[in-house]
JSON list of C-alpha atoms in Angstrom, two decimals:
[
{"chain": "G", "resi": 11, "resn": "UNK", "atom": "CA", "xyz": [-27.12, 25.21, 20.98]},
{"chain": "G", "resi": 12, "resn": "UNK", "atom": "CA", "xyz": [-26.75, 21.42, 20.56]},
{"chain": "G", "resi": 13, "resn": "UNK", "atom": "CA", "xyz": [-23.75, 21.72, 17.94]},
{"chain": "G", "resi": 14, "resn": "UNK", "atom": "CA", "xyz": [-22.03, 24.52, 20.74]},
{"chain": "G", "resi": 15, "resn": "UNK", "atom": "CA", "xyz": [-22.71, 21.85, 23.69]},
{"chain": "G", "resi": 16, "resn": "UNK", "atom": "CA", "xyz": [-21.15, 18.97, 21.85]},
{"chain": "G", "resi": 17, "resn": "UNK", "atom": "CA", "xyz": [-18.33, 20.56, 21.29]},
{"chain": "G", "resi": 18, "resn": "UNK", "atom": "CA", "xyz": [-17.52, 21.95, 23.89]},
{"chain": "G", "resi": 19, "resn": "UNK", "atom": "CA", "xyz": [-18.07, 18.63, 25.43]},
{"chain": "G", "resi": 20, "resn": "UNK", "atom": "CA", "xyz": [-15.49, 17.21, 23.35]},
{"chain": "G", "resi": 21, "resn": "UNK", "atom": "CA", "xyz": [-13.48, 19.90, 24.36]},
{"chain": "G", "resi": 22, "resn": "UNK", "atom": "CA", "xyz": [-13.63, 19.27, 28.01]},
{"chain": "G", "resi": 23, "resn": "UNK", "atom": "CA", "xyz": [-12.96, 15.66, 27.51]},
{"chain": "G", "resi": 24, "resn": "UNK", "atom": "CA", "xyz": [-9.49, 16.41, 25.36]},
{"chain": "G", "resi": 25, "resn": "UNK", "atom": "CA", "xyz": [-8.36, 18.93, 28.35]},
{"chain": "G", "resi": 26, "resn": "UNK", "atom": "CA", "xyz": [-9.19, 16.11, 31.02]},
{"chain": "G", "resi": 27, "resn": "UNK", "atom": "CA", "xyz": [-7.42, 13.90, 29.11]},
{"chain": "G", "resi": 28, "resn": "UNK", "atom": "CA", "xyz": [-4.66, 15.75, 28.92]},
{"chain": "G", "resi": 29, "resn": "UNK", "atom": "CA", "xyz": [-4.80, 16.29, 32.74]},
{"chain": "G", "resi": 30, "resn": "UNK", "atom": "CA", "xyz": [-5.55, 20.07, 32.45]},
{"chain": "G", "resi": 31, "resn": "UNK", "atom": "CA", "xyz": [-7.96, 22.45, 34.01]},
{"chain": "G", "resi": 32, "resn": "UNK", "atom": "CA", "xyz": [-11.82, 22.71, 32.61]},
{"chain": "G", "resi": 33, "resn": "UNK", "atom": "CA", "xyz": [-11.91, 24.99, 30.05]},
{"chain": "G", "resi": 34, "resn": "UNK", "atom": "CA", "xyz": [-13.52, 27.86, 31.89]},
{"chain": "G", "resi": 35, "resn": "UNK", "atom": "CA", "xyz": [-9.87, 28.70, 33.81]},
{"chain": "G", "resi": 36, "resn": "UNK", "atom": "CA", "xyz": [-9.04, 29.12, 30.01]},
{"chain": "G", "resi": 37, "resn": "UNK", "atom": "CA", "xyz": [-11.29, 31.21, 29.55]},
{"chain": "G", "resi": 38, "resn": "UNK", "atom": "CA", "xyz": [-10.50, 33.37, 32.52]},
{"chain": "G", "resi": 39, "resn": "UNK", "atom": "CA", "xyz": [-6.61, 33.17, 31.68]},
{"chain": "G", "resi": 40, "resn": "UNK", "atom": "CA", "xyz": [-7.41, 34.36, 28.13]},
{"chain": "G", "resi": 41, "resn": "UNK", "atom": "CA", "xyz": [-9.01, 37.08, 29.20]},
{"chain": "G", "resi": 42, "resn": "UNK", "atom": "CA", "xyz": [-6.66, 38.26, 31.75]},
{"chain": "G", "resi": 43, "resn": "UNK", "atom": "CA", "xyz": [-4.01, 38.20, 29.00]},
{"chain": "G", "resi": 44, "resn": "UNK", "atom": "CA", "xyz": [-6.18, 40.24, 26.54]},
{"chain": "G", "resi": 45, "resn": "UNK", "atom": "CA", "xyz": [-7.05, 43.17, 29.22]},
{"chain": "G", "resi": 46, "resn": "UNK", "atom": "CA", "xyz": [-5.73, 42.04, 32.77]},
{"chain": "G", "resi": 47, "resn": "UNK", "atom": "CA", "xyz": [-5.54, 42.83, 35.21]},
{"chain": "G", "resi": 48, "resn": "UNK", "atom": "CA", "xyz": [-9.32, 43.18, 35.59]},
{"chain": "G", "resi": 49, "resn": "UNK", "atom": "CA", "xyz": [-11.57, 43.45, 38.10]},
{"chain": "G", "resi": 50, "resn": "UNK", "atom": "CA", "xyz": [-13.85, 40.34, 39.01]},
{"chain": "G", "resi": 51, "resn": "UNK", "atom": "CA", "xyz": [-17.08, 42.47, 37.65]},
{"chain": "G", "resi": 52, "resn": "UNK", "atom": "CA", "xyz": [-15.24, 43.38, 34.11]},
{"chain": "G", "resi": 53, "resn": "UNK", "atom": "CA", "xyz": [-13.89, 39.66, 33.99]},
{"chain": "G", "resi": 54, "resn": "UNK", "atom": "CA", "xyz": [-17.92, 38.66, 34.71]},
{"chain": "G", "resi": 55, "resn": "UNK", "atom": "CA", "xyz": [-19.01, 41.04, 32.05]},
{"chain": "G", "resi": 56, "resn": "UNK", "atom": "CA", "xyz": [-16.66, 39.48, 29.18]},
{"chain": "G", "resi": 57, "resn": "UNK", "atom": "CA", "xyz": [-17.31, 35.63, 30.30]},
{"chain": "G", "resi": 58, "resn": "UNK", "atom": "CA", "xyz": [-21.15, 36.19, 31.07]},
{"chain": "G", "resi": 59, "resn": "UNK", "atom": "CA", "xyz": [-20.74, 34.34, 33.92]},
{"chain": "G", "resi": 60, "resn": "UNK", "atom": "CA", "xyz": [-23.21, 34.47, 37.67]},
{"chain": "G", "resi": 61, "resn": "UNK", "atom": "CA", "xyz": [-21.14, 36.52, 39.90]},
{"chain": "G", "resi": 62, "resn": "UNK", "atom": "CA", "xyz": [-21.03, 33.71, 43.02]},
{"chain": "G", "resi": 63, "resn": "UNK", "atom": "CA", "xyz": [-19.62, 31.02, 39.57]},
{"chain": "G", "resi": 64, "resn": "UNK", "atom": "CA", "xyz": [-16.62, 33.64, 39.34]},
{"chain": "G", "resi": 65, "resn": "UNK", "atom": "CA", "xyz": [-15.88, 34.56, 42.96]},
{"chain": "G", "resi": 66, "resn": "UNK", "atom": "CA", "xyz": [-15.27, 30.66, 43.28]},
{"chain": "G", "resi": 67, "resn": "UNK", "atom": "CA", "xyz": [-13.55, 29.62, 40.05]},
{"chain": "G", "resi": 68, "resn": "UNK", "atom": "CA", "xyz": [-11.22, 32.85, 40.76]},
{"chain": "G", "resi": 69, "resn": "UNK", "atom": "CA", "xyz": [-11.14, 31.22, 44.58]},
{"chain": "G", "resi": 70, "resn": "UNK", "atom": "CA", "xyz": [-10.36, 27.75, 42.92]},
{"chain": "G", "resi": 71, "resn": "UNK", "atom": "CA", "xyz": [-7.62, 29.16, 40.24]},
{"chain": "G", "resi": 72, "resn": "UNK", "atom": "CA", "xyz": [-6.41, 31.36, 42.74]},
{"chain": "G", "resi": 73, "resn": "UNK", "atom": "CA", "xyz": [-5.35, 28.36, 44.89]},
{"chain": "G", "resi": 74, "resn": "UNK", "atom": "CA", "xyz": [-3.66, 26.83, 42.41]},
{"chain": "G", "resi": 75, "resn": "UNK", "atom": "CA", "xyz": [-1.38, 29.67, 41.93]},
{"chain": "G", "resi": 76, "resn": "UNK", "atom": "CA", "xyz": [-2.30, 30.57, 38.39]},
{"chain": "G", "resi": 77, "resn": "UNK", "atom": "CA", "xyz": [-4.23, 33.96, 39.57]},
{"chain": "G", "resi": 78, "resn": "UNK", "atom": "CA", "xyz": [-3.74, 36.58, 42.26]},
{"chain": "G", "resi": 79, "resn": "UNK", "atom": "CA", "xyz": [-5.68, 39.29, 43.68]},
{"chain": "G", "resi": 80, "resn": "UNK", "atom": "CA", "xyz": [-4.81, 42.54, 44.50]},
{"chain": "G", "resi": 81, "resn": "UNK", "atom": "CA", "xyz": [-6.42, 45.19, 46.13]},
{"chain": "G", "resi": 82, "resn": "UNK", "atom": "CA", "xyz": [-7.20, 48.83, 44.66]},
{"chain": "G", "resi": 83, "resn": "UNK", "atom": "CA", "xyz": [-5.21, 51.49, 45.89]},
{"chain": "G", "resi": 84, "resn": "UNK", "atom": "CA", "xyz": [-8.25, 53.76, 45.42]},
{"chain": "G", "resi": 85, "resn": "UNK", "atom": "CA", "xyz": [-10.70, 51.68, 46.70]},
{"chain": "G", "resi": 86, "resn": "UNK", "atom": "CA", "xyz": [-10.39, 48.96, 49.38]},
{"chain": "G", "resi": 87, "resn": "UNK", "atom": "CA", "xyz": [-13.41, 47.39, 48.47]},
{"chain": "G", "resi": 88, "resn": "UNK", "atom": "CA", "xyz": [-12.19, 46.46, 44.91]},
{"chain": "G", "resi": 89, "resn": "UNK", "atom": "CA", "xyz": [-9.79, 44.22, 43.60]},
{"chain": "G", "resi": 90, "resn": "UNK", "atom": "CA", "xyz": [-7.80, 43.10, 40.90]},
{"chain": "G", "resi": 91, "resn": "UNK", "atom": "CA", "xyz": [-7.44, 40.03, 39.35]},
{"chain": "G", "resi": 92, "resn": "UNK", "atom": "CA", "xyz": [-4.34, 39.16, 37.35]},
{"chain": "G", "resi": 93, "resn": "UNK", "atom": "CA", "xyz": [-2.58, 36.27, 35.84]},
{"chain": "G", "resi": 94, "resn": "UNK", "atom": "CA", "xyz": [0.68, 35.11, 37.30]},
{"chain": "G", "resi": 95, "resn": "UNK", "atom": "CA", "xyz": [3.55, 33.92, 35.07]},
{"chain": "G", "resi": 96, "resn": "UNK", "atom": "CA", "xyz": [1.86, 30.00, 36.05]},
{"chain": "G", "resi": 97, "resn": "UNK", "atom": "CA", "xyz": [-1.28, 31.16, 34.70]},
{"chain": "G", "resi": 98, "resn": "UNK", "atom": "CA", "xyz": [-0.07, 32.28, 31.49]},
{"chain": "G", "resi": 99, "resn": "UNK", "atom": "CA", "xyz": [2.03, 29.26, 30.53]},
{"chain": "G", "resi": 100, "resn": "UNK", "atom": "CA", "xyz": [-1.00, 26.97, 31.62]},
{"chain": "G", "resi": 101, "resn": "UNK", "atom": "CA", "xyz": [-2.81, 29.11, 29.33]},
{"chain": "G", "resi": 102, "resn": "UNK", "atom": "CA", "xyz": [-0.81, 28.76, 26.10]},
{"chain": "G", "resi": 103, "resn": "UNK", "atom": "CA", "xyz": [-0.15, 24.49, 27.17]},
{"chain": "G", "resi": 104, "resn": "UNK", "atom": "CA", "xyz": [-4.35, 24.48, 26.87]},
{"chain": "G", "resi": 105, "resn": "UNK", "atom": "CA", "xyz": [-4.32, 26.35, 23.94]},
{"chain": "G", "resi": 106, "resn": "UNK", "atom": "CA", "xyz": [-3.23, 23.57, 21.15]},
{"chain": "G", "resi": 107, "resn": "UNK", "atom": "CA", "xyz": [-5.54, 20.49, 23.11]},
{"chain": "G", "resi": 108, "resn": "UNK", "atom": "CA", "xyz": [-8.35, 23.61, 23.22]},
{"chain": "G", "resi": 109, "resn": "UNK", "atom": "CA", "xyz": [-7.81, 24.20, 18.73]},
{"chain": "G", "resi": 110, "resn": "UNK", "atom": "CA", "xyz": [-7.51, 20.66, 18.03]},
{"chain": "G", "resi": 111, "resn": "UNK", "atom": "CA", "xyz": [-10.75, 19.50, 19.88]},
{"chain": "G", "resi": 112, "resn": "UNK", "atom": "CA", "xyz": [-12.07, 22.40, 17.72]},
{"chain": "G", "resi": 113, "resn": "UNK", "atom": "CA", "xyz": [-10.41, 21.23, 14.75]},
{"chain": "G", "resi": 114, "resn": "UNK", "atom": "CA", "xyz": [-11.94, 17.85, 14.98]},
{"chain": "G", "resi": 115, "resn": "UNK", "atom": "CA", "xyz": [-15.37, 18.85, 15.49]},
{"chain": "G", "resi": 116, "resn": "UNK", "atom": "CA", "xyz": [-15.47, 20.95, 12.69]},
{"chain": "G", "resi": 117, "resn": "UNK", "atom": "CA", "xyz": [-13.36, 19.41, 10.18]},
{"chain": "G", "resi": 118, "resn": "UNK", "atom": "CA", "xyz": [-14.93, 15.80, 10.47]},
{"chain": "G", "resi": 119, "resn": "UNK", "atom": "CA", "xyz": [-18.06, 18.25, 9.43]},
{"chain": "G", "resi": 120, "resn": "UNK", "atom": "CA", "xyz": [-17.74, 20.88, 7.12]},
{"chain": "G", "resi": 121, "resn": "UNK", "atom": "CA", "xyz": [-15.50, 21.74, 4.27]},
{"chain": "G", "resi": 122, "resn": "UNK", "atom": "CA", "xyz": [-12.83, 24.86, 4.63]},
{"chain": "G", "resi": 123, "resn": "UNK", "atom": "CA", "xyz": [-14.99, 26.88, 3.07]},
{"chain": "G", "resi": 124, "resn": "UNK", "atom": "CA", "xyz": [-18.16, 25.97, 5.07]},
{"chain": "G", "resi": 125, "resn": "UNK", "atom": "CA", "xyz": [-16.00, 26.38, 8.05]},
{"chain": "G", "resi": 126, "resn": "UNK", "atom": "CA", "xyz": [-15.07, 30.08, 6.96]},
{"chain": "G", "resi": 127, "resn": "UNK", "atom": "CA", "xyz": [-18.58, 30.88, 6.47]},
{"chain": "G", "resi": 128, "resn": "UNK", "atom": "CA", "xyz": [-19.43, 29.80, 9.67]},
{"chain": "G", "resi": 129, "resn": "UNK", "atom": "CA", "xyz": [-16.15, 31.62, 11.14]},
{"chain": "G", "resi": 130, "resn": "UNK", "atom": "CA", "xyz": [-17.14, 34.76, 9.87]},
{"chain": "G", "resi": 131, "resn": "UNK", "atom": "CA", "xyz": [-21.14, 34.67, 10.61]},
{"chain": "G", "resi": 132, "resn": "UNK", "atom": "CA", "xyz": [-20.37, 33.94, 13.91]},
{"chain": "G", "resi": 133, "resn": "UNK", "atom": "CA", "xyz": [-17.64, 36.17, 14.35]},
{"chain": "G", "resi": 134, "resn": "UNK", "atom": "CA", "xyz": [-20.71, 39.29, 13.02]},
{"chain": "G", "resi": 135, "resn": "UNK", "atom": "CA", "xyz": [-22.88, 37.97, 15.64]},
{"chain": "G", "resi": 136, "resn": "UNK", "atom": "CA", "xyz": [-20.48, 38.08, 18.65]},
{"chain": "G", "resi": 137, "resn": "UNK", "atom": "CA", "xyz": [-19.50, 41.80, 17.42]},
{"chain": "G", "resi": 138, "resn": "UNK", "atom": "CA", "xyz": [-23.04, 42.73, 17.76]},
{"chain": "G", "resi": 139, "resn": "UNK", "atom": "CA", "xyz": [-23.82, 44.86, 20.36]},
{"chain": "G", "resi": 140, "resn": "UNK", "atom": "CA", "xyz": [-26.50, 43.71, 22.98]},
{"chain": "G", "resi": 141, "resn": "UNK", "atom": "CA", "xyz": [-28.63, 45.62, 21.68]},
{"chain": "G", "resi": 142, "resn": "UNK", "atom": "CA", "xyz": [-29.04, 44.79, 18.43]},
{"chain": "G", "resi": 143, "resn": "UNK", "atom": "CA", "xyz": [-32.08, 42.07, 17.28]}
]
């Protein structure tokens, strides 16, 4: 937990210093890219986020003009959420300050190879299902 909250700290600080969003309206963006549009509950499922931390980060990204809503045709109640052509470059301009923060925390600490192992240890435990353990 301590090793995943520095870096994403040092994350964070690279994006502010490169004047862009925090890192969760990458997350969201990514998302959206992989299997948008979704709907706020599927976009809460797949960033394990509180449901009232959503509705305002989608308010907050939604503002800026890098998100829209839509509403279902089937159901007025539900809505889409989709990335607008903003969105998606601002997603790809976080994307090399995002990898190099990562870069830099792991290369000043581990070899390639330790790296890999990590990479692929983590990448068994993330395709776990919840269930599992």
């Amino acid at each position: 937990m301590r090793a995943h909250r520095s870096t994403l700290s040092k994350v964070e600080r690279a994006l502010r210093a490169a004047d862009l969003p925090p890192l969760e309206w990458y997350d969201v963006l990514l998302e959206l890219e992989r299997g948008g549009p979704l709907r706020p509950r599927d976009l809460q499922d797949r960033l394990l986020l509180a449901q009232y931390n959503l509705s305002r980060l989608i308010d907050r990204m939604a503002s800026a003009g890098v998100v829209e809503r839509e509403r279902c045709s089937e159901d007025a109640r539900c809505q889409w959420v989709r990335a607008t052509p903003k969105g998606e470059a601002l997603r790809k301009s976080m994307w090399p300050i995002y990898a190099g923060a990562i870069r830099e925390a792991v290369q000043s600490k581990l070899t390639p190879s330790q790296a890999r192992q990590i990479g692929d240890l983590l990448e068994r435990l993330s395709s776990c299902p919840a269930t599992c353990g």
